[in-house]
mmCIF file of C-alpha atoms in Angstrom:
data_model
loop_
_atom_site.group_PDB
_atom_site.id
_atom_site.type_symbol
_atom_site.label_atom_id
_atom_site.label_comp_id
_atom_site.label_asym_id
_atom_site.label_seq_id
_atom_site.Cartn_x
_atom_site.Cartn_y
_atom_site.Cartn_z
ATOM 1 C CA MET A 1 13.633 20.125 -0.264
ATOM 2 C CA SER A 2 10.873 21.648 -2.525
ATOM 3 C CA PRO A 3 7.215 20.598 -1.926
ATOM 4 C CA GLU A 4 7.275 18.777 -5.310
ATOM 5 C CA GLY A 5 10.549 16.928 -4.318
ATOM 6 C CA GLU A 6 8.953 16.035 -0.979
ATOM 7 C CA ASP A 7 5.951 14.765 -2.780
ATOM 8 C CA GLU A 8 8.045 12.346 -4.958
ATOM 9 C CA GLU A 9 10.115 11.287 -1.969
ATOM 10 C CA VAL A 10 7.154 10.367 0.207
ATOM 11 C CA GLU A 11 5.407 8.581 -2.766
ATOM 12 C CA ARG A 12 8.649 6.619 -3.515
ATOM 13 C CA TRP A 13 8.916 5.787 0.190
ATOM 14 C CA LEU A 14 5.451 4.584 0.279
ATOM 15 C CA ARG A 15 5.687 2.439 -2.844
ATOM 16 C CA ASN A 16 8.745 0.841 -1.631
ATOM 17 C CA PHE A 17 7.335 0.232 1.854
ATOM 18 C CA VAL A 18 3.997 -1.332 0.558
ATOM 19 C CA LEU A 19 5.704 -3.442 -1.998
ATOM 20 C CA SER A 20 8.354 -4.848 0.306
ATOM 21 C CA HIS A 21 5.862 -5.764 2.921
ATOM 22 C CA ALA A 22 3.413 -7.353 0.392
ATOM 23 C CA LYS A 23 6.058 -9.425 -1.124
ATOM 24 C CA ARG A 24 7.064 -10.909 2.321
ATOM 25 C CA GLU A 25 3.719 -12.734 2.049
ATOM 26 C CA SER A 26 4.329 -13.865 -1.575
ATOM 27 C CA PRO A 27 6.654 -12.754 -4.263
ATOM 28 C CA ARG A 28 3.724 -12.936 -6.672
ATOM 29 C CA VAL A 29 1.999 -9.986 -5.015
ATOM 30 C CA GLU A 30 2.233 -6.681 -6.724
ATOM 31 C CA ALA A 31 1.396 -3.244 -5.231
ATOM 32 C CA THR A 32 0.124 -0.122 -6.819
ATOM 33 C CA VAL A 33 0.214 3.178 -5.162
ATOM 34 C CA ASP A 34 -2.158 5.687 -6.997
ATOM 35 C CA ALA A 35 -1.003 9.415 -6.571
ATOM 36 C CA GLU A 36 -2.287 10.715 -9.761
ATOM 37 C CA GLY A 37 -5.206 12.797 -10.756
ATOM 38 C CA ALA A 38 -7.723 13.779 -8.037
ATOM 39 C CA ARG A 39 -5.297 12.285 -5.450
ATOM 40 C CA ALA A 40 -2.260 14.424 -6.426
ATOM 41 C CA ARG A 41 -0.858 15.806 -3.331
ATOM 42 C CA GLY A 42 -3.885 14.962 -1.253
ATOM 43 C CA SER A 43 -3.777 11.305 -0.749
ATOM 44 C CA TYR A 44 -2.462 7.875 -1.876
ATOM 45 C CA GLY A 45 -4.608 4.837 -3.029
ATOM 46 C CA ILE A 46 -3.171 1.483 -2.293
ATOM 47 C CA ARG A 47 -4.179 -1.746 -4.085
ATOM 48 C CA LEU A 48 -2.477 -5.240 -4.121
ATOM 49 C CA ARG A 49 -2.772 -7.757 -6.916
ATOM 50 C CA CYS A 50 -1.963 -11.305 -7.366
ATOM 51 C CA GLY A 51 -2.751 -12.641 -10.737
ATOM 52 C CA ASP A 52 -6.257 -11.514 -11.614
ATOM 53 C CA VAL A 53 -7.286 -10.894 -8.034
ATOM 54 C CA CYS A 54 -7.071 -7.437 -6.498
ATOM 55 C CA LEU A 55 -7.579 -6.154 -2.965
ATOM 56 C CA PRO A 56 -9.436 -4.007 -2.455
ATOM 57 C CA PRO A 57 -11.500 -5.218 -5.616
ATOM 58 C CA GLN A 58 -11.411 -2.991 -8.558
ATOM 59 C CA ALA A 59 -14.961 -2.135 -7.958
ATOM 60 C CA GLU A 60 -14.224 -0.739 -4.492
ATOM 61 C CA PRO A 61 -12.101 2.265 -3.508
ATOM 62 C CA SER A 62 -8.518 1.569 -2.882
ATOM 63 C CA MET A 63 -6.967 1.865 0.758
ATOM 64 C CA ALA A 64 -6.574 5.565 1.068
ATOM 65 C CA LEU A 65 -3.757 7.151 3.068
ATOM 66 C CA PRO A 66 -3.567 10.911 3.326
ATOM 67 C CA PHE A 67 -0.294 12.618 2.074
ATOM 68 C CA ALA A 68 0.287 14.446 5.410
ATOM 69 C CA GLU A 69 -0.153 11.245 7.484
ATOM 70 C CA VAL A 70 2.287 9.280 5.355
ATOM 71 C CA ALA A 71 4.803 12.230 5.296
ATOM 72 C CA GLU A 72 4.680 12.409 9.073
ATOM 73 C CA GLY A 73 4.193 8.817 9.860
ATOM 74 C CA ARG A 74 7.118 7.266 7.853
ATOM 75 C CA GLY A 75 9.304 8.627 10.556
ATOM 76 C CA ARG A 76 7.530 6.993 13.392
ATOM 77 C CA MET A 77 8.171 3.333 14.206
ATOM 78 C CA ALA A 78 4.628 2.611 15.615
ATOM 79 C CA TRP A 79 2.912 4.116 12.492
ATOM 80 C CA CYS A 80 5.145 2.134 10.260
ATOM 81 C CA GLU A 81 4.479 -1.079 12.201
ATOM 82 C CA ALA A 82 0.726 -0.443 11.933
ATOM 83 C CA LEU A 83 0.899 0.111 8.233
ATOM 84 C CA ALA A 84 3.116 -2.931 7.629
ATOM 85 C CA ALA A 85 0.558 -4.982 9.597
ATOM 86 C CA ARG A 86 -2.257 -3.715 7.329
ATOM 87 C CA VAL A 87 -0.501 -4.478 4.230
ATOM 88 C CA THR A 88 0.683 -7.749 5.314
ATOM 89 C CA ALA A 89 -2.723 -8.735 6.296
ATOM 90 C CA MET A 90 -4.076 -7.676 2.864
ATOM 91 C CA ALA A 91 -1.415 -9.639 1.066
ATOM 92 C CA ARG A 92 -2.136 -12.692 3.141
ATOM 93 C CA GLU A 93 -5.749 -12.434 2.356
ATOM 94 C CA LEU A 94 -5.077 -11.874 -1.148
ATOM 95 C CA VAL A 95 -2.843 -15.026 -1.490
ATOM 96 C CA GLU A 96 -5.460 -17.105 0.249
ATOM 97 C CA VAL A 97 -8.364 -15.768 -1.968
ATOM 98 C CA GLY A 98 -6.000 -16.538 -5.086
ATOM 99 C CA ARG A 99 -5.787 -20.011 -3.842
ATOM 100 C CA GLY A 100 -9.468 -20.419 -3.425
ATOM 101 C CA LYS A 101 -9.133 -20.598 0.340
ATOM 102 C CA ARG A 102 -11.915 -18.169 1.248
ATOM 103 C CA SER A 103 -12.789 -18.267 4.953
ATOM 104 C CA SER A 104 -16.337 -17.927 5.751
ATOM 105 C CA ALA A 105 -17.499 -15.070 7.981
#
């Protein structure tokens, strides 16, 4: 597979993975995986949205994952489980914030 084809496959895998784990918390949660511009072939930016609320907020950097980490990690169960836990926790927090159930820290 060409490097460009691999880039597309890794990005597609990551989009599907993030979206499927986010939607397990709520079907209203949407996921974006940014791989354009300065990120092209270097890293991916992940952000979840539910209605008007985003995590991380738009004013903050998105959750970044280096291309090489995703390309290698997608074949390792422990890495996938750790990423799934991060995405699920973000989605859960997003749904709670959307419902106005902010917890105080």
